[in-house]
Short mmCIF file of C-alpha atoms in Angstrom, two decimals:
data_model
loop_
_atom_site.label_atom_id
_atom_site.label_comp_id
_atom_site.label_asym_id
_atom_site.label_seq_id
_atom_site.Cartn_x
_atom_site.Cartn_y
_atom_site.Cartn_z
CA MET A 28 25.21 -61.53 -6.15
CA ASP A 29 25.60 -64.76 -8.11
CA GLN A 30 21.86 -65.36 -7.80
CA LEU A 31 21.19 -61.90 -9.24
CA ILE A 32 23.64 -62.41 -12.09
CA ASN A 33 21.95 -65.71 -12.95
CA LYS A 34 18.58 -63.94 -13.00
CA LEU A 35 19.97 -61.22 -15.26
CA LYS A 36 21.56 -63.71 -17.61
CA LYS A 37 18.24 -65.55 -17.79
CA GLU A 38 16.47 -62.31 -18.68
CA ASP A 39 19.06 -61.56 -21.39
CA ARG A 40 18.48 -65.03 -22.77
CA GLN A 41 14.69 -64.50 -22.77
CA ASN A 42 15.09 -61.21 -24.63
CA TYR A 43 17.33 -62.92 -27.12
CA LEU A 44 14.76 -65.70 -27.59
CA LEU A 45 11.95 -63.17 -28.04
CA SER A 46 13.80 -61.55 -30.88
CA LYS A 47 14.63 -65.02 -32.25
CA TRP A 48 10.92 -65.97 -32.18
CA PHE A 49 10.07 -62.82 -34.06
CA GLN A 50 12.60 -63.74 -36.69
CA ILE A 51 11.13 -67.25 -36.89
CA PHE A 52 7.68 -65.75 -37.34
CA TYR A 53 8.94 -63.27 -39.87
CA TRP A 54 11.08 -65.58 -41.99
CA ILE A 55 9.32 -68.96 -41.64
CA LEU A 56 5.67 -68.57 -40.62
CA THR A 57 4.95 -65.65 -42.93
CA PRO A 58 6.14 -67.46 -46.06
CA LEU A 59 4.14 -70.49 -44.86
CA TYR A 60 0.97 -68.42 -44.46
CA PHE A 61 1.70 -66.90 -47.83
CA ALA A 62 2.09 -70.35 -49.38
CA PHE A 63 -1.13 -71.73 -47.87
CA LEU A 64 -3.39 -68.71 -48.27
CA VAL A 65 -2.07 -67.00 -51.38
CA VAL A 66 -0.10 -69.20 -53.77
CA ASN A 67 -1.59 -72.57 -52.77
CA PRO A 68 -2.31 -74.48 -56.04
CA ASP A 69 -5.58 -75.87 -54.55
CA PRO A 70 -8.20 -75.26 -57.32
CA GLU A 71 -10.90 -74.60 -54.70
CA LEU A 72 -9.10 -71.41 -53.64
CA THR A 73 -10.69 -68.57 -55.61
CA VAL A 74 -8.98 -65.32 -56.56
CA ASN A 75 -11.06 -63.66 -53.86
CA ASP A 76 -9.76 -66.17 -51.25
CA ARG A 77 -6.18 -65.50 -52.33
CA LEU A 78 -6.75 -61.75 -52.14
CA ILE A 79 -8.19 -62.13 -48.63
CA GLY A 80 -5.22 -64.30 -47.67
CA SER A 81 -2.80 -61.64 -48.96
CA PHE A 82 -4.39 -58.93 -46.85
CA TYR A 83 -4.34 -61.17 -43.74
CA VAL A 84 -0.66 -61.96 -44.31
CA LEU A 85 0.11 -58.25 -44.75
CA CYS A 86 -1.83 -57.53 -41.56
CA PHE A 87 0.11 -60.21 -39.58
CA VAL A 88 3.46 -59.04 -40.84
CA SER A 89 2.88 -55.35 -40.21
CA PHE A 90 1.34 -56.08 -36.79
CA ALA A 91 4.24 -58.33 -35.81
CA PHE A 92 6.72 -55.70 -36.94
CA ILE A 93 5.06 -52.93 -34.93
CA PHE A 94 4.79 -55.22 -31.89
CA TRP A 95 8.47 -56.13 -32.14
CA HIS A 96 9.47 -52.48 -32.52
CA MET A 97 7.41 -51.52 -29.45
CA LYS A 98 8.92 -54.30 -27.36
CA LYS A 99 12.38 -53.23 -28.45
CA SER A 100 11.84 -49.59 -27.58
CA TYR A 101 10.38 -50.45 -24.15
CA ARG A 102 13.33 -52.71 -23.42
CA GLN A 103 15.78 -50.01 -24.35
CA ILE A 104 15.01 -47.61 -21.54
CA ASP A 105 18.44 -46.19 -20.87
CA TYR A 106 18.90 -45.29 -17.22
CA SER A 107 22.48 -44.20 -17.82
CA LEU A 108 21.40 -41.02 -19.61
CA PRO A 109 21.35 -37.67 -17.82
CA SER A 110 18.11 -37.38 -15.81
CA VAL A 111 16.72 -34.59 -18.02
CA VAL A 112 17.15 -36.70 -21.17
CA MET A 113 15.76 -39.83 -19.52
CA LEU A 114 12.68 -37.93 -18.32
CA GLU A 115 12.15 -36.34 -21.75
CA GLN A 116 12.32 -39.78 -23.35
CA ALA A 117 9.90 -41.20 -20.77
CA ALA A 118 7.42 -38.39 -21.42
CA GLU A 119 7.69 -39.05 -25.17
CA ARG A 120 7.37 -42.83 -24.76
CA TYR A 121 4.13 -42.58 -22.77
CA LYS A 122 2.48 -40.00 -25.05
CA LEU A 123 -0.85 -41.14 -26.50
CA TRP A 124 -0.41 -39.68 -29.97
CA GLN A 125 2.92 -40.69 -31.37
CA ARG A 126 4.18 -41.86 -34.72
CA ARG A 127 3.68 -45.54 -33.96
CA THR A 128 -0.01 -44.89 -33.09
CA PHE A 129 -0.47 -43.94 -36.73
CA PHE A 130 1.65 -46.90 -37.90
CA ALA A 131 -0.88 -49.14 -36.09
CA LEU A 132 -3.41 -47.99 -38.70
CA ILE A 133 -1.49 -49.92 -41.38
CA PRO A 134 -2.28 -53.47 -40.13
CA LEU A 135 -5.79 -52.31 -39.22
CA PHE A 136 -6.29 -51.12 -42.77
CA PHE A 137 -5.14 -54.51 -44.14
CA ALA A 138 -7.39 -56.32 -41.65
CA SER A 139 -10.40 -54.20 -42.59
CA VAL A 140 -9.89 -54.88 -46.31
CA GLY A 141 -9.42 -58.62 -45.66
CA LEU A 142 -12.51 -58.79 -43.43
CA GLY A 143 -14.46 -56.63 -45.89
CA LEU A 144 -13.70 -59.09 -48.71
CA THR A 145 -14.52 -62.06 -46.43
CA TYR A 146 -17.99 -60.75 -45.55
CA PHE A 147 -18.79 -59.17 -48.91
CA ASP A 148 -20.67 -62.27 -50.15
CA ARG A 149 -22.26 -63.04 -46.78
CA VAL A 150 -24.16 -59.78 -46.21
CA ASN A 151 -27.61 -59.54 -47.64
CA ILE A 152 -27.67 -56.04 -49.16
CA SER A 153 -28.25 -55.74 -52.88
CA ASN A 154 -26.41 -52.43 -53.49
CA PRO A 155 -22.68 -53.40 -53.49
CA VAL A 156 -21.48 -49.90 -52.49
CA LEU A 157 -23.90 -49.78 -49.57
CA ARG A 158 -22.81 -53.33 -48.65
CA ILE A 159 -19.15 -52.26 -48.49
CA ILE A 160 -20.06 -49.20 -46.44
CA VAL A 161 -22.07 -51.27 -43.94
CA ILE A 162 -19.34 -53.91 -43.56
CA GLU A 163 -16.55 -51.36 -43.22
CA ALA A 164 -18.62 -49.28 -40.77
CA ALA A 165 -19.14 -52.37 -38.60
CA ILE A 166 -15.42 -53.25 -38.74
CA TRP A 167 -14.29 -49.70 -37.90
CA CYS A 168 -16.82 -49.55 -35.05
CA PHE A 169 -15.06 -52.56 -33.53
CA ILE A 170 -11.69 -50.96 -34.15
CA ALA A 171 -12.90 -47.71 -32.56
CA LEU A 172 -14.13 -49.69 -29.56
CA ALA A 173 -10.77 -51.44 -29.25
CA PHE A 174 -9.08 -48.02 -29.54
CA LEU A 175 -11.26 -46.65 -26.74
CA VAL A 176 -10.26 -49.60 -24.55
CA GLY A 177 -6.63 -48.85 -25.42
CA VAL A 178 -7.09 -45.17 -24.49
CA ALA A 179 -8.67 -46.21 -21.17
CA ILE A 180 -5.70 -48.49 -20.43
CA TRP A 181 -3.29 -45.69 -21.40
CA TYR A 182 -5.17 -43.26 -19.15
CA VAL A 183 -4.91 -45.58 -16.15
CA LYS A 184 -1.44 -47.05 -16.69
CA GLN A 185 0.69 -44.75 -18.83
CA LYS A 186 -0.70 -41.23 -18.45
CA PRO A 187 0.28 -41.06 -14.74
CA LEU A 188 3.83 -42.07 -15.71
CA ARG A 189 3.94 -39.36 -18.39
CA ASP A 190 2.47 -36.75 -16.01
CA HIS A 191 5.00 -37.73 -13.38
CA ALA A 192 7.93 -37.50 -15.82
CA LEU A 193 6.72 -34.08 -17.03
CA LYS A 194 6.30 -32.85 -13.45
CA LEU A 195 9.85 -33.93 -12.56
CA LEU A 196 11.15 -32.29 -15.73
CA ARG A 197 9.44 -29.02 -14.86
CA GLU A 198 10.89 -29.18 -11.33
CA LEU A 199 14.33 -29.93 -12.69
CA GLN A 200 14.31 -27.16 -15.28
CA SER A 201 12.65 -24.48 -13.13
CA MET B 8 28.87 -63.04 -21.49
CA ALA B 9 31.61 -64.13 -19.04
CA ASN B 10 33.40 -60.88 -19.78
CA LYS B 11 30.24 -58.91 -19.07
CA GLU B 12 29.80 -60.78 -15.81
CA GLU B 13 33.35 -60.03 -14.70
CA ARG B 14 33.03 -56.37 -15.65
CA PHE B 15 29.72 -56.14 -13.80
CA LYS B 16 31.17 -57.73 -10.67
CA GLU B 17 34.16 -55.41 -10.76
CA ILE B 18 32.00 -52.29 -11.15
CA ILE B 19 29.72 -53.38 -8.31
CA ARG B 20 32.66 -54.24 -6.07
CA GLU B 21 34.14 -50.78 -6.58
CA ASN B 22 30.87 -48.85 -6.25
CA GLU B 23 28.81 -50.90 -3.82
CA SER B 24 28.77 -48.34 -1.03
CA LYS B 25 27.73 -45.54 -3.43
CA ILE B 26 24.82 -47.60 -4.75
CA GLN B 27 23.70 -48.54 -1.26
CA ARG B 28 23.85 -44.94 -0.03
CA ILE B 29 21.87 -43.53 -2.97
CA SER B 30 19.31 -46.33 -2.61
CA ARG B 31 18.98 -45.50 1.08
CA TYR B 32 18.34 -41.79 0.36
CA TYR B 33 15.22 -42.66 -1.58
CA ALA B 34 13.82 -45.48 0.54
CA SER B 35 11.35 -45.35 3.38
CA SER B 36 12.59 -48.57 4.96
CA GLU B 37 15.57 -50.87 4.93
CA GLU B 38 13.52 -53.35 2.89
CA GLU B 39 12.66 -50.71 0.27
CA SER B 40 16.28 -49.64 0.15
CA LYS B 41 17.26 -53.22 -0.72
CA ASP B 42 14.62 -53.30 -3.48
CA ILE B 43 15.90 -50.04 -4.99
CA CYS B 44 19.46 -51.30 -4.72
CA GLN B 45 18.48 -54.50 -6.53
CA GLU B 46 16.74 -52.49 -9.27
CA VAL B 47 19.82 -50.29 -9.68
CA LEU B 48 21.98 -53.40 -10.12
CA VAL B 49 19.57 -54.71 -12.75
CA ASN B 50 19.76 -51.40 -14.65
CA ILE B 51 23.55 -51.34 -14.40
CA TRP B 52 23.60 -54.80 -15.99
CA LYS B 53 21.22 -53.67 -18.76
CA SER B 54 23.23 -50.52 -19.49
CA LEU B 55 26.60 -52.22 -19.39
CA ASP B 56 26.56 -53.14 -23.09
CA THR B 57 26.08 -49.53 -24.12
CA PHE B 58 28.65 -48.03 -21.73
CA ARG B 59 31.45 -46.66 -23.92
CA GLY B 60 33.40 -44.91 -21.21
CA ASP B 61 32.43 -41.41 -22.39
CA SER B 62 31.88 -40.44 -18.77
CA LEU B 63 33.49 -41.57 -15.53
CA VAL B 64 32.23 -44.89 -14.17
CA SER B 65 31.15 -43.12 -10.99
CA THR B 66 29.10 -40.54 -12.97
CA TRP B 67 27.53 -43.37 -14.94
CA ILE B 68 26.69 -45.25 -11.74
CA TYR B 69 25.17 -42.14 -10.13
CA ARG B 70 23.04 -41.52 -13.22
CA ILE B 71 21.66 -45.04 -13.16
CA ALA B 72 21.09 -44.98 -9.40
CA VAL B 73 19.38 -41.59 -9.43
CA ASN B 74 17.26 -42.31 -12.52
CA THR B 75 16.21 -45.71 -11.17
CA ALA B 76 15.27 -44.18 -7.84
CA LEU B 77 13.30 -41.41 -9.61
CA SER B 78 11.44 -44.02 -11.64
CA ILE B 79 10.67 -46.28 -8.70
CA CYS B 80 9.68 -44.04 -5.86
CA GLY B 81 9.33 -40.60 -7.36
CA LYS B 82 5.62 -40.57 -6.82
CA THR B 83 5.74 -41.27 -3.10
CA ILE B 84 9.07 -39.77 -2.14
CA ARG B 85 7.60 -36.61 -0.67
CA LYS B 86 5.73 -38.72 1.87
CA ASN B 87 8.71 -40.95 2.58
CA LYS B 88 10.86 -40.67 5.60
CA LEU B 89 14.35 -40.28 4.23
CA LEU B 90 16.69 -42.82 5.75
CA LEU B 91 19.67 -40.54 5.81
CA ASN B 92 22.92 -42.08 6.76
CA VAL B 93 24.28 -38.65 7.48
CA ASP B 94 27.65 -38.34 9.11
CA ALA B 95 29.51 -35.15 9.95
CA THR B 96 30.94 -34.96 6.42
CA GLY B 97 27.58 -35.50 4.76
CA ILE B 98 25.83 -32.79 6.73
CA ALA B 99 28.82 -30.44 6.40
CA ASN B 100 28.54 -30.73 2.61
CA VAL B 101 25.07 -29.26 2.81
CA MET B 102 25.14 -27.12 5.95
CA ASP B 103 28.28 -24.99 6.01
CA ASP B 104 27.93 -24.16 9.72
CA ALA B 105 27.38 -27.69 11.05
CA GLU B 106 30.76 -28.15 12.67
CA GLY B 107 32.03 -26.96 16.04
CA GLN B 108 28.82 -27.60 17.94
CA SER B 109 28.07 -29.48 21.13
CA GLU B 110 26.78 -33.03 20.76
CA ASP B 111 23.31 -32.01 21.93
CA GLU B 112 23.12 -29.07 19.55
CA TYR B 113 24.47 -31.17 16.71
CA SER B 114 21.82 -33.81 17.39
CA ARG B 115 19.04 -31.16 17.40
CA ARG B 116 20.36 -29.73 14.15
CA LEU B 117 20.53 -33.17 12.62
CA ASP B 118 16.87 -33.81 13.51
CA ALA B 119 15.88 -30.43 12.10
CA PHE B 120 17.94 -31.14 8.99
CA HIS B 121 16.23 -34.52 8.61
CA SER B 122 12.83 -32.97 8.89
CA GLY B 123 13.76 -30.14 6.49
CA ILE B 124 15.00 -32.60 3.90
CA ASN B 125 11.81 -34.61 4.13
CA GLN B 126 9.83 -31.52 3.21
CA LEU B 127 11.76 -31.07 -0.04
CA GLY B 128 10.35 -32.06 -3.41
CA VAL B 129 11.61 -35.11 -5.32
CA ILE B 130 14.09 -33.23 -7.48
CA ASP B 131 15.45 -31.08 -4.65
CA LYS B 132 15.95 -34.23 -2.61
CA MET B 133 17.78 -35.83 -5.51
CA MET B 134 20.06 -32.79 -5.91
CA ILE B 135 20.83 -32.61 -2.20
CA SER B 136 21.61 -36.33 -2.09
CA LEU B 137 24.29 -35.71 -4.74
CA VAL B 138 25.68 -32.78 -2.73
CA MET B 139 25.89 -35.08 0.30
CA GLU B 140 27.92 -37.44 -1.87
CA ASP B 141 30.44 -34.61 -2.11
CA LEU B 142 30.24 -34.42 -5.89
CA SER B 143 31.41 -31.32 -7.72
CA MET B 144 28.91 -29.04 -9.46
CA LYS B 145 30.32 -30.25 -12.78
CA GLU B 146 29.65 -33.90 -11.90
CA ILE B 147 26.12 -33.13 -10.66
CA ALA B 148 25.47 -31.22 -13.90
CA GLN B 149 26.63 -34.25 -15.90
CA ILE B 150 24.42 -36.58 -13.88
CA VAL B 151 21.21 -34.56 -14.11
CA GLY B 152 21.78 -33.03 -17.55
CA LEU B 153 21.62 -29.35 -16.58
CA THR B 154 24.26 -26.68 -17.09
CA GLU B 155 26.76 -26.13 -14.30
CA PRO B 156 25.57 -22.56 -13.49
CA ASN B 157 22.00 -23.83 -13.41
CA VAL B 158 22.95 -26.58 -10.95
CA ARG B 159 24.86 -24.06 -8.82
CA VAL B 160 21.83 -21.77 -8.60
CA LYS B 161 19.47 -24.64 -7.84
CA ILE B 162 21.64 -26.06 -5.08
CA HIS B 163 22.16 -22.63 -3.55
CA ARG B 164 18.40 -22.15 -3.50
CA ILE B 165 17.84 -25.57 -1.88
CA LYS B 166 20.53 -24.96 0.74
CA GLU B 167 18.98 -21.60 1.60
CA SER B 168 15.56 -23.12 1.98
CA LEU B 169 17.03 -25.91 4.15
CA LYS B 170 18.82 -23.39 6.35
CA GLU B 171 15.60 -21.44 6.83
CA SER B 172 13.74 -24.63 7.65
CA VAL B 173 16.38 -25.73 10.19
CA ALA B 174 16.52 -22.28 11.77
CA ALA B 175 12.74 -22.15 12.07
CA GLN B 176 12.64 -25.55 13.73
CA LEU B 177 15.45 -24.72 16.16
CA ALA B 178 13.70 -21.49 17.10
CA ASP B 179 10.50 -23.35 18.04
#
């Protein structure tokens, strides 16, 4: 029993540290990134560089926030709820299309703008509109590919859990 | 933290046998039963901070034990051999006509009961395990989150199907 309690206390401590690290990232590293990439007085940093830096910082912050929120919600699985409620929450948690899926578009949008600005001067297409379209198309192709990988992982790992929760719910409520 | 530890130890001390029994209902081996039991203890620890005493400690413990077991072995439970630690009281809670039989007949009925239970689905098994714990319909309803009449109907249906299964096996 004492061994188990020590293990549990250790886990509590790790969870506490994880949230602490997020706070460190949020309150220390983000202002640092902001200082170096956006408001750095270095004369070699152009307005374009600062704009790119701003979008990267926004991407980091929103990504970190979503990641932290996801971690928190996964950690808060409450087994002390009535079985029906716990199963409903499990089915909701493992759904592919949920609100946070759309929230993930926010950092991706910032990343695509930042990357678009980074590669704008490096792509050899004379028409600027066409250049933007080509760069953004390439970026969103990568994002779509990453999304497909995510869907495949969901299909293998999380869909069976959702199907199982829904099946138990049906059995319970029939 | 020390307070949490003391509270945890006290709850476990008072409910150890309950947790072990529920873990055993859902395990296919003694080893698996220990794993489920361990997982239940972990979830009790995690839920301890949010326990406000709105329900009885025993109801709260049963919820955690049942939900943990459903999460761990729900997918394979139908195939599992239920390690029932059924005594006369346990079986009498489910089978109203289990008493007053010869030892040989009781043993045959127990085997048939075992086999019948193993043919039940995950949820039915979960419900019957709570009946074997001698919980009231109200408590079972609070644990699973259904209405009391709904639980009553469900359990009646399961008992009937178990009786039919036992009778069919004894007739063979």
